[in-house]
Coordinates of C-alpha atoms in Angstrom, one line a residue:
Chain A
M1 CA 51.3 -24.3 17.6
D2 CA 47.7 -25.0 18.5
V3 CA 47.2 -27.0 21.7
I4 CA 44.2 -29.3 21.6
E5 CA 42.6 -29.6 25.1
E6 CA 42.0 -33.1 26.2
G7 CA 38.3 -33.9 26.7
R8 CA 37.0 -31.0 24.7
A9 CA 34.2 -32.1 22.3
P10 CA 34.8 -31.4 18.6
A11 CA 32.8 -28.5 17.2
A12 CA 29.4 -29.4 15.7
P13 CA 29.0 -29.1 12.0
G14 CA 27.9 -25.7 10.9
H15 CA 29.3 -23.9 14.0
N16 CA 31.1 -21.6 11.7
N17 CA 27.9 -20.7 9.9
P18 CA 25.6 -19.1 12.5
P19 CA 22.2 -17.7 11.6
P20 CA 22.0 -14.0 10.5
Y21 CA 20.2 -13.0 13.8
D22 CA 20.8 -13.4 17.5
P23 CA 19.9 -17.0 18.2
D24 CA 19.5 -16.6 22.0
K25 CA 17.2 -13.6 21.7
H26 CA 15.2 -15.5 19.0
A27 CA 14.9 -18.6 21.2
D28 CA 13.7 -16.5 24.1
L29 CA 11.0 -14.8 22.0
A30 CA 10.0 -18.0 20.3
A31 CA 9.5 -19.7 23.7
R32 CA 7.3 -16.9 24.9
V33 CA 5.3 -16.9 21.6
E34 CA 4.7 -20.6 22.1
K35 CA 3.2 -20.0 25.5
F36 CA 1.0 -17.2 24.3
M37 CA -0.2 -19.3 21.3
A38 CA -1.1 -22.2 23.7
T39 CA -3.1 -19.8 26.0
C40 CA -4.9 -18.2 23.1
N41 CA -5.9 -21.6 21.8
E42 CA -7.3 -22.5 25.2
V43 CA -9.2 -19.2 25.4
R44 CA -10.8 -19.8 22.0
A45 CA -11.7 -23.4 22.9
A46 CA -13.3 -22.2 26.1
G47 CA -15.9 -20.3 24.1
E48 CA -17.7 -17.0 25.0
I49 CA -16.5 -14.7 27.7
T50 CA -19.1 -14.8 30.5
S51 CA -17.9 -12.3 33.1
E52 CA -16.4 -8.8 33.3
E53 CA -13.5 -10.2 35.2
N54 CA -12.7 -12.7 32.5
A55 CA -13.0 -9.9 29.9
Q56 CA -10.5 -7.9 31.9
H57 CA -8.1 -10.9 32.0
L58 CA -8.6 -11.2 28.2
S59 CA -7.8 -7.5 27.9
D60 CA -4.5 -8.1 29.7
L61 CA -3.7 -11.1 27.4
I62 CA -4.3 -9.0 24.3
A63 CA -2.0 -6.3 25.8
G64 CA 0.6 -9.0 26.4
L65 CA 0.3 -10.2 22.8
R66 CA 0.6 -6.7 21.4
G67 CA 3.6 -5.9 23.6
L68 CA 5.3 -9.2 22.7
K69 CA 4.7 -8.5 19.0
K70 CA 6.4 -5.1 19.4
Q71 CA 9.4 -6.7 21.0
V72 CA 9.6 -9.3 18.1
E73 CA 9.4 -6.5 15.6
A74 CA 12.1 -4.5 17.4
Q75 CA 14.4 -7.5 17.6
K76 CA 13.8 -8.2 13.9
K77 CA 14.6 -4.6 13.0
A78 CA 17.8 -4.7 15.1
D79 CA 19.0 -8.0 13.6
K80 CA 18.1 -7.0 10.1
A81 CA 19.8 -3.6 10.3
P82 CA 23.4 -4.7 9.5
H83 CA 22.2 -6.8 6.5
D84 CA 20.1 -3.8 5.2
E85 CA 23.3 -1.7 5.5
A86 CA 25.3 -4.3 3.6
G87 CA 22.6 -4.6 0.9
K88 CA 22.6 -0.8 0.5
A89 CA 26.3 -0.8 0.1
V90 CA 26.1 -3.5 -2.6
V91 CA 23.4 -1.5 -4.4
A92 CA 25.4 1.7 -4.1
A93 CA 28.5 -0.1 -5.5
F94 CA 26.7 -1.6 -8.5
S95 CA 23.8 0.6 -9.4
P96 CA 25.9 3.4 -10.9
L97 CA 27.5 0.9 -13.2
E98 CA 24.1 -0.5 -14.3
E99 CA 22.7 3.0 -14.8
R100 CA 25.6 4.1 -17.0
L101 CA 25.3 1.0 -19.2
E102 CA 21.6 1.3 -19.5
R103 CA 21.8 4.9 -20.6
A104 CA 24.7 4.1 -23.0
A105 CA 22.7 1.3 -24.6
K106 CA 19.6 3.6 -25.0
A107 CA 21.8 6.3 -26.6
M108 CA 23.4 3.7 -29.0
L109 CA 19.9 2.4 -29.9
V110 CA 18.9 6.0 -30.8
V111 CA 22.0 6.2 -33.1
M112 CA 21.0 2.8 -34.6
Q113 CA 17.4 3.9 -35.1
G114 CA 18.7 6.6 -37.5
W115 CA 20.4 3.9 -39.6
L116 CA 17.4 1.6 -39.4
D117 CA 15.0 4.4 -40.5
K118 CA 17.3 5.0 -43.5
K119 CA 17.4 1.3 -44.4
K120 CA 13.6 1.0 -44.0
A121 CA 13.0 3.9 -46.4
E122 CA 15.3 2.3 -49.0
A123 CA 13.6 -1.1 -48.5
E124 CA 10.2 0.5 -49.0
A125 CA 11.4 2.3 -52.1
E126 CA 12.6 -1.1 -53.4
K127 CA 9.3 -2.7 -52.6
A128 CA 7.5 0.1 -54.5
R129 CA 9.8 -0.5 -57.5
K130 CA 9.1 -4.3 -57.4
A131 CA 5.4 -3.6 -57.1
A132 CA 5.6 -1.5 -60.3
E133 CA 7.6 -4.3 -62.0
A134 CA 5.0 -6.9 -60.9
E135 CA 2.2 -4.8 -62.3
A136 CA 4.1 -4.3 -65.6
A137 CA 4.7 -8.1 -65.8
R138 CA 1.1 -8.8 -65.1
K139 CA 0.0 -6.5 -67.8
A140 CA 2.5 -8.0 -70.3
A141 CA 1.3 -11.5 -69.4
E142 CA -2.4 -10.5 -69.9
D143 CA -1.6 -8.9 -73.2
A144 CA 0.4 -12.0 -74.4
A145 CA -2.4 -14.3 -73.3
A146 CA -5.0 -12.3 -75.2
Q147 CA -2.8 -12.3 -78.3
A148 CA -2.2 -16.1 -78.1
A149 CA -5.9 -16.6 -77.8
A150 CA -6.6 -14.4 -80.8
T151 CA -4.0 -16.0 -83.1
G152 CA -4.2 -19.6 -81.8
N153 CA -0.4 -19.7 -82.2
I154 CA 1.1 -22.5 -80.1
D155 CA 4.4 -20.6 -79.6
A156 CA 2.5 -17.6 -78.5
E157 CA 0.6 -19.7 -76.0
I158 CA 3.8 -21.1 -74.6
E159 CA 5.3 -17.6 -74.3
A160 CA 2.0 -16.3 -72.6
E161 CA 2.2 -19.0 -70.0
R162 CA 5.9 -18.3 -69.3
L163 CA 5.1 -14.5 -68.9
A164 CA 2.2 -15.4 -66.5
K165 CA 4.5 -17.5 -64.4
E166 CA 7.1 -14.6 -64.3
A167 CA 4.3 -12.2 -63.4
A168 CA 3.2 -14.5 -60.5
K169 CA 6.8 -14.6 -59.2
A170 CA 7.2 -10.8 -59.5
E171 CA 3.9 -10.4 -57.5
K172 CA 5.1 -12.7 -54.8
R173 CA 8.4 -10.8 -54.5
A174 CA 6.6 -7.5 -54.3
A175 CA 4.2 -8.7 -51.6
K176 CA 7.1 -9.7 -49.2
Q177 CA 7.0 -7.7 -46.0
V178 CA 9.8 -5.2 -45.4
K179 CA 11.9 -6.0 -42.4
V180 CA 15.1 -4.2 -41.6
S181 CA 17.7 -5.4 -39.1
V182 CA 21.4 -5.1 -38.5
G183 CA 23.3 -8.3 -37.9
S184 CA 26.4 -8.8 -35.8
A185 CA 29.7 -7.9 -37.4
T186 CA 31.6 -10.7 -35.5
G187 CA 28.8 -13.2 -35.2
A188 CA 28.8 -13.0 -31.4
G189 CA 26.3 -10.2 -31.1
R190 CA 22.6 -10.2 -31.2
T191 CA 20.8 -8.8 -34.3
V192 CA 19.3 -5.4 -33.7
S193 CA 15.9 -4.8 -35.4
T194 CA 12.8 -2.6 -34.9
R195 CA 9.7 -3.9 -33.2
K196 CA 6.3 -2.3 -33.2
V197 CA 4.9 -1.4 -29.8
R198 CA 1.2 -0.8 -29.7
S199 CA -0.5 1.3 -26.9
A200 CA -3.7 3.2 -26.4
E201 CA -4.0 7.0 -26.3
I202 CA -7.1 8.0 -24.3
T203 CA -9.4 10.2 -26.4
N204 CA -12.6 9.8 -24.4
A205 CA -12.1 9.0 -20.7
R206 CA -15.8 8.5 -20.0
A207 CA -16.3 6.0 -22.8
L208 CA -13.3 4.1 -21.7
F209 CA -14.5 4.1 -18.1
L210 CA -17.8 2.6 -19.2
R211 CA -15.9 -0.2 -20.8
Y212 CA -14.0 -1.0 -17.6
A213 CA -16.7 0.0 -15.1
D214 CA -17.1 -3.6 -13.8
H215 CA -13.4 -4.5 -13.8
P216 CA -12.2 -5.6 -10.4
K217 CA -9.2 -3.3 -10.5
V218 CA -11.5 -0.3 -11.2
L219 CA -13.8 -1.3 -8.4
D220 CA -10.9 -1.5 -6.0
V221 CA -9.8 2.0 -6.9
L222 CA -13.4 3.3 -6.6
Q223 CA -13.8 1.7 -3.1
S224 CA -10.5 3.2 -1.9
L225 CA -11.5 6.7 -3.1
A226 CA -15.0 6.4 -1.6
N227 CA -13.6 5.2 1.7
A228 CA -11.2 8.2 1.9
D229 CA -14.1 10.6 1.1
V230 CA -16.4 9.1 3.7
R231 CA -13.7 9.4 6.3
S232 CA -12.8 13.0 5.4
G233 CA -16.5 14.0 5.3
E234 CA -16.6 14.8 1.6
I235 CA -19.3 12.1 1.2
T236 CA -21.9 12.4 3.9
E237 CA -25.3 10.8 4.6
A238 CA -26.9 13.7 2.7
N239 CA -25.0 13.2 -0.6
A240 CA -24.0 9.5 -0.5
A241 CA -26.8 8.3 -2.7
L242 CA -25.8 10.8 -5.3
F243 CA -22.4 9.2 -5.6
G244 CA -23.7 5.6 -5.7
V245 CA -22.7 4.7 -2.1
S246 CA -24.3 4.2 1.3
I247 CA -22.3 4.9 4.5
R248 CA -21.6 1.8 6.7
E249 CA -20.3 1.9 10.2
T250 CA -19.1 -1.2 12.0
A251 CA -17.6 -1.4 15.6
V252 CA -14.5 -3.6 15.9
A253 CA -12.6 -4.5 19.1
A254 CA -9.3 -2.6 19.1
Chain B
M1 CA -20.0 10.7 75.0
R2 CA -20.1 10.1 71.4
Q3 CA -21.8 7.4 69.4
P4 CA -19.8 5.6 66.8
S5 CA -20.6 6.8 63.2
P6 CA -23.0 4.4 61.5
A7 CA -21.6 2.3 58.6
A8 CA -24.2 3.9 56.2
E9 CA -22.6 7.3 57.0
L10 CA -19.0 6.1 56.9
Y11 CA -19.5 4.4 53.5
A12 CA -21.9 7.0 51.9
W13 CA -19.1 8.6 49.8
H14 CA -18.0 5.2 48.5
R15 CA -21.5 4.1 47.7
A16 CA -22.1 7.3 45.6
A17 CA -18.7 6.8 43.9
V18 CA -19.3 3.2 42.7
A19 CA -22.8 4.2 41.7
G20 CA -21.3 6.7 39.2
E21 CA -22.4 9.8 41.0
A22 CA -18.8 11.3 41.1
P23 CA -18.8 12.7 44.6
P24 CA -16.1 15.4 45.2
I25 CA -12.6 14.3 46.1
H26 CA -10.9 16.6 48.6
D27 CA -7.2 16.3 49.1
G28 CA -6.4 15.3 52.6
L29 CA -10.0 14.2 53.3
P30 CA -10.1 10.5 52.6
E31 CA -13.3 8.4 52.9
C32 CA -14.0 4.8 53.9
G33 CA -14.4 2.2 51.2
W34 CA -12.6 -0.2 48.9
F35 CA -10.2 1.0 46.2
K36 CA -7.4 0.1 43.9
R37 CA -4.3 1.9 42.9
R38 CA -0.9 1.4 41.3
L39 CA 2.2 2.0 43.4
V40 CA 4.5 2.5 40.4
K41 CA 4.0 3.5 36.8
G42 CA 3.1 0.4 34.8
G43 CA 2.8 -1.6 38.0
P44 CA -0.1 -3.9 38.9
W45 CA -3.3 -2.9 40.7
V46 CA -3.0 -3.2 44.5
P47 CA -6.1 -3.4 46.7
V48 CA -6.6 -0.6 49.2
R49 CA -9.2 -0.5 52.0
I50 CA -9.9 2.6 54.1
F51 CA -11.7 1.9 57.3
V52 CA -12.3 3.4 60.7
R53 CA -10.3 2.3 63.7
R54 CA -12.2 2.9 67.0
E55 CA -12.6 1.7 70.5
I56 CA -16.2 1.1 71.6
E57 CA -17.4 0.6 75.2
M58 CA -19.1 -2.8 75.2
D59 CA -21.8 -2.0 77.7
T60 CA -22.9 1.5 76.4
G61 CA -21.8 1.2 72.8
E62 CA -20.2 4.6 73.0
L63 CA -16.8 5.6 71.7
L64 CA -13.9 5.5 74.0
G65 CA -11.7 7.6 71.8
P66 CA -11.5 9.3 68.4
E67 CA -12.4 7.5 65.2
I68 CA -9.3 7.3 63.1
L69 CA -9.2 6.5 59.4
V70 CA -6.6 3.8 58.5
A71 CA -5.6 2.5 55.1
D72 CA -4.7 -1.1 54.4
V73 CA -2.5 -0.8 51.3
D74 CA -1.7 -4.2 49.8
G75 CA -1.6 -5.6 53.3
K76 CA 0.3 -2.8 55.0
L77 CA -1.3 -0.2 57.2
D78 CA -0.7 3.4 56.3
D79 CA -2.1 7.0 56.5
P80 CA -5.0 7.1 54.0
A81 CA -4.3 10.8 53.2
R82 CA -1.0 9.8 51.5
H83 CA -2.9 7.6 49.0
W84 CA -6.3 9.3 48.7
T85 CA -5.8 11.2 45.5
Y86 CA -4.4 8.1 43.7
L87 CA -7.2 5.8 44.6
T88 CA -9.9 4.4 42.2
P89 CA -13.1 3.4 44.1
I90 CA -14.2 -0.2 43.4
T91 CA -17.0 -2.5 44.7
R92 CA -16.3 -4.8 47.6
S93 CA -16.6 -7.8 45.3
D94 CA -14.0 -6.3 42.9
Y95 CA -11.7 -5.8 45.9
E96 CA -12.1 -9.4 46.9
A97 CA -11.5 -10.5 43.2
L98 CA -8.3 -8.3 43.1
L99 CA -7.0 -10.0 46.3
Y100 CA -7.6 -13.4 44.6
R101 CA -6.0 -12.3 41.3
Q102 CA -2.9 -11.2 43.2
S103 CA -2.5 -14.7 44.4
I104 CA -2.8 -16.4 41.0
V105 CA -1.2 -14.0 38.6
P106 CA 2.6 -14.1 38.7
G107 CA 4.0 -10.6 38.6
M108 CA 1.1 -9.1 40.5
A109 CA 2.7 -10.1 43.8
D110 CA 5.5 -7.5 43.3
S111 CA 3.6 -4.2 43.5
Q112 CA 6.8 -2.1 43.4
K113 CA 7.8 -3.1 39.8
P114 CA 6.1 -2.5 36.5
L115 CA 4.2 -5.6 35.4
D116 CA 5.4 -7.0 32.1
L117 CA 2.5 -8.6 30.4
T118 CA 4.8 -10.0 27.6
K119 CA 6.8 -12.2 29.9
E120 CA 4.0 -14.8 30.5
P121 CA 0.5 -15.0 29.1
I122 CA -2.2 -14.1 31.6
R123 CA -4.2 -17.3 32.3
W124 CA -7.4 -17.5 34.2
M125 CA -9.0 -20.7 33.0

């Protein structure tokens, strides 16, 4: 039987749901970060450095900032590690199942494709047959109209108009697009059909490059490649202009 | 009787060192001047002063005994030869500034422990 101690304060709400990191270590680091931020704001507000001694103090402040950042990163890594391991375990448990189903669905779609190709061939053959019928109906209607006009027979005119309407309907039927799909046997499944996917096959890289030469993504890639070549010495002061660049050197505090 | 060594001679090595002339450093042969060093790895700078201790006859101005080099290491007197090869020569004003900095920066007072710059931000304003 539990014994409740007299005078003990009840547990605060959420005490059984602690944060997923060490709260004491976080609080200590957060408090130090606050102090460093306040000092950095004061330094900035004070304006330019005016003496070597102050510059040396600033150097120590920067060293402190960098050291504290390393400590924060180390604590973050340490507190995240068990969650990363747990995440990996979840992925390891479920990914094989996902992969198997994905592969199975792809394999089944390949089997289905065989059937859809067969169906499409039949539908196209049917369409060709209807096109031929529509053409024949059109010809018959034209001939009837010509005869009705030649004879002036009212019955012939009526028949010619009827044949013209039939020919129009046949043409409409023949013009319908061929779409093949396979529906659900039970009603619960999704219809499977084919869809056209369009993509470009590069036949002339230079011509394509000229089209996209000013595209921001292309410029980013060119900048990155040029930076690498300048740093490795492939592009030098001697040949930079040839490649459409000039070499720039800036000194930054580090 | 010997005359005391003149200050210009005693501090000649130090003058050359802070002027960037890189005079030779001989182990066991310290020179007068103002310096800094760390007593432990990662520890704060401590001020070191090497000077000559001597007794001078007031009337004649002559030496009463040998001139002995003494080191004041962070306020304690010591044999300068023990510290000589660890010392960095600094100007006198830098020495004075280091003394002052020791008084205002927490952590610099304990010269036997590494100084952790992440504990408190350095403040000088």
